[in-house]
mmCIF file of C-alpha atoms in Angstrom:
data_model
loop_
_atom_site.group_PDB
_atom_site.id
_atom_site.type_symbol
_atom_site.label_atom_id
_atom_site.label_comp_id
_atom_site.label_asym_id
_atom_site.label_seq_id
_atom_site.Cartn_x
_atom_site.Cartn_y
_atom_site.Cartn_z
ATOM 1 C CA UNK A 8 35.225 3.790 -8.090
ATOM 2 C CA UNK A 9 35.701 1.165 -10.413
ATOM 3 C CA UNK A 10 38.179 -1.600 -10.955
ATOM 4 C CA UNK A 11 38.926 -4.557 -12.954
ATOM 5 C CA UNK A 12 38.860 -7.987 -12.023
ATOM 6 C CA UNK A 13 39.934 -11.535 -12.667
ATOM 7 C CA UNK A 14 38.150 -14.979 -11.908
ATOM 8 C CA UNK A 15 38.704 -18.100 -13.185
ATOM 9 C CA UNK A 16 40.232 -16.656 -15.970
ATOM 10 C CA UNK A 17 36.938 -14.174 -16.357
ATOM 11 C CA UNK A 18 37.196 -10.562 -16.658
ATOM 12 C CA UNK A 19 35.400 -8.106 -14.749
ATOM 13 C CA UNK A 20 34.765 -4.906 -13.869
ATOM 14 C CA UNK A 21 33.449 -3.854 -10.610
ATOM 15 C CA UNK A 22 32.388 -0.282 -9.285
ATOM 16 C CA UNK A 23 31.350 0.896 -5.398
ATOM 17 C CA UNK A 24 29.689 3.417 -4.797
ATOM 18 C CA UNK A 25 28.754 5.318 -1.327
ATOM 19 C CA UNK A 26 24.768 6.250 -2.608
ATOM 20 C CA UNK A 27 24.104 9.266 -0.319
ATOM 21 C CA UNK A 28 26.898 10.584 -1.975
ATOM 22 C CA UNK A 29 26.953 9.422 -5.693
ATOM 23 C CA UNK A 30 23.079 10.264 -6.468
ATOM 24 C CA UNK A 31 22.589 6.995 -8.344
ATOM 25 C CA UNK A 32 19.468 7.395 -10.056
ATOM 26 C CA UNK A 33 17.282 5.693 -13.074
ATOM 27 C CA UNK A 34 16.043 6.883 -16.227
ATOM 28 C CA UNK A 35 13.750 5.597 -18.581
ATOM 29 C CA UNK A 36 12.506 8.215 -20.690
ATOM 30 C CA UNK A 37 13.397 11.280 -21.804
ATOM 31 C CA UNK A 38 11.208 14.392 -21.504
ATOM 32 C CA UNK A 39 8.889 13.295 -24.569
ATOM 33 C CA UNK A 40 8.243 9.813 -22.911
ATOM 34 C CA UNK A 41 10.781 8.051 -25.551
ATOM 35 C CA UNK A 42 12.538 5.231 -23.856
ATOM 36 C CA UNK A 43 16.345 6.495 -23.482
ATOM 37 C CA UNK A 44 17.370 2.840 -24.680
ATOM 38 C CA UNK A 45 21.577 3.877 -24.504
ATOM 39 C CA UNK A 46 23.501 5.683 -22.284
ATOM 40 C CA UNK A 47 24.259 8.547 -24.650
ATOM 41 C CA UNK A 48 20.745 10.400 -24.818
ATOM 42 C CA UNK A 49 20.862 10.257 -20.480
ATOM 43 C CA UNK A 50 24.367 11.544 -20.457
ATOM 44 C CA UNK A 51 22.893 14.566 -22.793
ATOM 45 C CA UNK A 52 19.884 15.127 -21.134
ATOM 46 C CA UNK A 53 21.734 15.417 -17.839
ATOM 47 C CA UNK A 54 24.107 17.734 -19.629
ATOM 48 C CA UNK A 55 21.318 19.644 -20.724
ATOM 49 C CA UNK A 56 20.937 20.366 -16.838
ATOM 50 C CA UNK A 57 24.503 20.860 -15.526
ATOM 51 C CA UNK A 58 25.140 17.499 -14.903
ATOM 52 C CA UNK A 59 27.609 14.592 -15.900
ATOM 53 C CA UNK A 60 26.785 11.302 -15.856
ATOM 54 C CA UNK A 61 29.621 9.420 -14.521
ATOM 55 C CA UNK A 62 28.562 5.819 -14.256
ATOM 56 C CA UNK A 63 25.722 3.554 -16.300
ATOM 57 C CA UNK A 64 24.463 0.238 -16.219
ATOM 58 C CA UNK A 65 21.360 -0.899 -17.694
ATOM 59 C CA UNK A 66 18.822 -1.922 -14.772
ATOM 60 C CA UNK A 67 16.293 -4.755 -14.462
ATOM 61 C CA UNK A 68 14.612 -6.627 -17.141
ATOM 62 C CA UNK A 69 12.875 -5.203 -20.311
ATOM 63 C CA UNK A 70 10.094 -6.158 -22.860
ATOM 64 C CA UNK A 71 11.250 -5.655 -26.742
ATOM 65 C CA UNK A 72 9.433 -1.629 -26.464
ATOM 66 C CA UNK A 73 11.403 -1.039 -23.700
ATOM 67 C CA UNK A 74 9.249 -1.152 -20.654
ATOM 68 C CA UNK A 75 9.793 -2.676 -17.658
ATOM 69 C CA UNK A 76 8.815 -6.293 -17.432
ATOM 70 C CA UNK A 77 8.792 -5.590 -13.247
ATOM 71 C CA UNK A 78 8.460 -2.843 -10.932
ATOM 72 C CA UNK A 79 10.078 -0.016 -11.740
ATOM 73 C CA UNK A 80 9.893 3.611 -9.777
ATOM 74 C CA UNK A 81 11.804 6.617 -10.904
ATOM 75 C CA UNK A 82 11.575 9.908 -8.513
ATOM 76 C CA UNK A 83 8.927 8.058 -6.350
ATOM 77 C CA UNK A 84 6.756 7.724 -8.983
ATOM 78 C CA UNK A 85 5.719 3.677 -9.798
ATOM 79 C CA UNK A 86 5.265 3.429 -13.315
ATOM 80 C CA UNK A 87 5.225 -0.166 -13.564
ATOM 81 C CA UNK A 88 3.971 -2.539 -10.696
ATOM 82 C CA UNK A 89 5.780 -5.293 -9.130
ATOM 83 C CA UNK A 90 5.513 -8.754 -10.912
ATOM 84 C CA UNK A 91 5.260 -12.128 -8.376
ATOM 85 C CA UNK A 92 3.642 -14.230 -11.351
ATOM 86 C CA UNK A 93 6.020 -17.394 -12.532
ATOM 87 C CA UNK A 94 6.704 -17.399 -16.226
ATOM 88 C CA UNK A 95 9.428 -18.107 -18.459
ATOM 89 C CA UNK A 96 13.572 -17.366 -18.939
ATOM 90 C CA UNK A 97 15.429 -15.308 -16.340
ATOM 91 C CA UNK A 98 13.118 -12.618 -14.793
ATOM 92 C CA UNK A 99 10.980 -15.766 -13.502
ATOM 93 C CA UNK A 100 13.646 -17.874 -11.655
ATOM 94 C CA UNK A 101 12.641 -17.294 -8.287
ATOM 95 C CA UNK A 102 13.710 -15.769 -6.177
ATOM 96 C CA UNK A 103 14.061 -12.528 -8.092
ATOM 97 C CA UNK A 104 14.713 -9.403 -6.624
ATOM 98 C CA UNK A 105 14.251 -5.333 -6.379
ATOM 99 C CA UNK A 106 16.896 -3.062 -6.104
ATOM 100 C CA UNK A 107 15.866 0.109 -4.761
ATOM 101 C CA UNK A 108 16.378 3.200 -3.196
ATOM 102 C CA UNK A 109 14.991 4.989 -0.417
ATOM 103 C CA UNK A 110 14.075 8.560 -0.126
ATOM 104 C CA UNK A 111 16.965 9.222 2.515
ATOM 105 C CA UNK A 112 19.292 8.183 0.217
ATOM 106 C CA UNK A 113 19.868 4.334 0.796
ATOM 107 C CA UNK A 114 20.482 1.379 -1.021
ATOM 108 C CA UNK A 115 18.719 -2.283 -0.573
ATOM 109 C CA UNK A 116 18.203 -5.621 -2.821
ATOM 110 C CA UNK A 117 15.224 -6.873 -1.595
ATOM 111 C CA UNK A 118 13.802 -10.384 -2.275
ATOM 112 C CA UNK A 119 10.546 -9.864 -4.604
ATOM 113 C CA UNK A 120 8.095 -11.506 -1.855
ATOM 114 C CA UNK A 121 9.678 -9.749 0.719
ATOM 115 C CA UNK A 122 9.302 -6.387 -0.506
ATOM 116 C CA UNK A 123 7.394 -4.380 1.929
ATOM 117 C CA UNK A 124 4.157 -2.822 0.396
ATOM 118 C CA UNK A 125 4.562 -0.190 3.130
ATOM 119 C CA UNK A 126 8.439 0.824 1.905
ATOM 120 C CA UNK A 127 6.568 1.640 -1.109
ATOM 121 C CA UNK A 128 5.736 4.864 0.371
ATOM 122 C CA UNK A 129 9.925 6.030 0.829
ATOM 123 C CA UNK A 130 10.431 4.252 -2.618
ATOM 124 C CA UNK A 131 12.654 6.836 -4.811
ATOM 125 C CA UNK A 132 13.867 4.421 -7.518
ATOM 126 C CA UNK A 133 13.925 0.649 -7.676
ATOM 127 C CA UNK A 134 13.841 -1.745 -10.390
ATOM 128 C CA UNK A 135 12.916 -5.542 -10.450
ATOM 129 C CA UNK A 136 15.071 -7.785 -11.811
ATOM 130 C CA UNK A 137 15.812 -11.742 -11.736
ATOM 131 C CA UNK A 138 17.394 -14.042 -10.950
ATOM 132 C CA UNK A 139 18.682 -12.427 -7.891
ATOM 133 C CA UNK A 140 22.474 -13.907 -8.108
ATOM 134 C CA UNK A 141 23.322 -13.835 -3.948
ATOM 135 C CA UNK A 142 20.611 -14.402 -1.489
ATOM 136 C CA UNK A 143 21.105 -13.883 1.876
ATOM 137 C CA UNK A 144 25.383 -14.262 0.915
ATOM 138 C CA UNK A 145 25.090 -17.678 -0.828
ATOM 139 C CA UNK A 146 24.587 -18.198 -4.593
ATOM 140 C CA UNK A 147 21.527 -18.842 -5.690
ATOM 141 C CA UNK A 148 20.357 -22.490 -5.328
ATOM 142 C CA UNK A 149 19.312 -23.182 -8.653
ATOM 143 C CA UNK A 150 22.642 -21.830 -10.551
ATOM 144 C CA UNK A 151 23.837 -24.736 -11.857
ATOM 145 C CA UNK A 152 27.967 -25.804 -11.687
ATOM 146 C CA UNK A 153 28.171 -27.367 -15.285
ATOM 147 C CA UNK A 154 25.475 -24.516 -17.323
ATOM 148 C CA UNK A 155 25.993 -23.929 -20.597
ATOM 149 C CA UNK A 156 24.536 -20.409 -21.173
ATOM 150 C CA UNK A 157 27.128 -17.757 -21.542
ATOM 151 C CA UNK A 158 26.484 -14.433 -21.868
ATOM 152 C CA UNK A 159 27.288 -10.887 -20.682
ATOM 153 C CA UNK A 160 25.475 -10.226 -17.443
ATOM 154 C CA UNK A 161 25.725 -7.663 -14.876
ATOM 155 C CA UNK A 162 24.688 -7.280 -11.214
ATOM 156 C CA UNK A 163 24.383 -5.031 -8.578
ATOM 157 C CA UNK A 164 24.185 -5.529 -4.733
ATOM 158 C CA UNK A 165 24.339 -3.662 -1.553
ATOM 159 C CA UNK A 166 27.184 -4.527 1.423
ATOM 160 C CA UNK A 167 25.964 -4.427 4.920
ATOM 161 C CA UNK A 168 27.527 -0.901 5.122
ATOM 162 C CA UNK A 169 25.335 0.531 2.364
ATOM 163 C CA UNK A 170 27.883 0.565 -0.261
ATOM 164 C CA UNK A 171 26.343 -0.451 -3.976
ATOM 165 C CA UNK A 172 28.273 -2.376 -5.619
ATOM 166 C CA UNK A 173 27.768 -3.151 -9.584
ATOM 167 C CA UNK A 174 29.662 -5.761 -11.244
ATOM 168 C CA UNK A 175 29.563 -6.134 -15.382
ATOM 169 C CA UNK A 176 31.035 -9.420 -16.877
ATOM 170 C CA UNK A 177 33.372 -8.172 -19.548
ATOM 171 C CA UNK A 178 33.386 -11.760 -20.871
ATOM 172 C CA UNK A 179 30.135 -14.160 -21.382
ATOM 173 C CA UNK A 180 29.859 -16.302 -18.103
ATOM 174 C CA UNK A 181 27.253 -18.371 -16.654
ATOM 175 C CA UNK A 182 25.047 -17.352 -13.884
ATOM 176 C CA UNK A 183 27.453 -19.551 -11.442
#
């Protein structure tokens, strides 16, 4: 499901995934309500159940005790509520977005003011994140050609089929 890929020089690697097959999923805490915070504890607490984790990314934007700074739902259950305040650094450059998942099984990125308060209802997991990188299949307007900041980023997105698709920088790049 995953591959590696050049741009500009840049490495990346990019994974698809079909979600009414894959089960893609989040976690936050484990069973005592401590914050996972790396992929090893999920892969052994889905061991612990007969399953195998098989792919992880981290999701959305976090505060320093690891809880979500924006929505986040895990198994239909909202345990943090959506943010449309403005603020400060990356979360806040509008437009930002939710990725989320329905309870049939698929896959959208939804702008943050266009998430519907009635999808709330089939909400199985989502997670709010900014700035959304592709909106409506141009780059966001306020990426900027000649930035500066560099780091490791990763994204995910949804094709018009319903594939996901992640992507993970495996070299610092800009948001552009």
């Amino acid at each position: 499901a995953c591959r590696n890929e050049m741009k500009d020089d840049l490495q990346f690697v990019v994974c698809a995934f079909e979600p009414s097959k894959e089960g893609i999923r989040l976690f936050l805490n484990d069973e005592n309500g401590k914050p996972f915070g790396d992929f090893g504890p999920v892969a052994a607490a889905l061991g612990a159940h007969g399953e195998t984790l098989s792919f992880a990314m981290n999701a959305g934007m976090y505060h320093k005790d690891r809880s979500p700074v924006g929505l986040y739902v895990e198994n239909g259950e909202e345990r943090k509520k959506i943010s449309t305040r403005d603020g400060p650094g990356n979360f806040h450059l509008k437009p930002n977005g939710v990725f989320w998942m329905d309870g049939a099984g698929g896959a959208h990125v939804t702008e943050t003011d266009d998430f519907p308060d009635a999808a709330h209802e089939d909400v199985a997991y989502a997670t709010q994140s900014g700035p959304m990188l592709v909106i409506k299949n141009k780059l966001h307007p306020r990426f900027l050609v000649e930035a500066t900041s560099r780091k490791r980023r990763n994204g995910v997105g949804v094709t018009e089929d319903g594939t996901v698709v992640f992507a993970l920088s495996d070299t610092p790049v800009t948001f552009h």
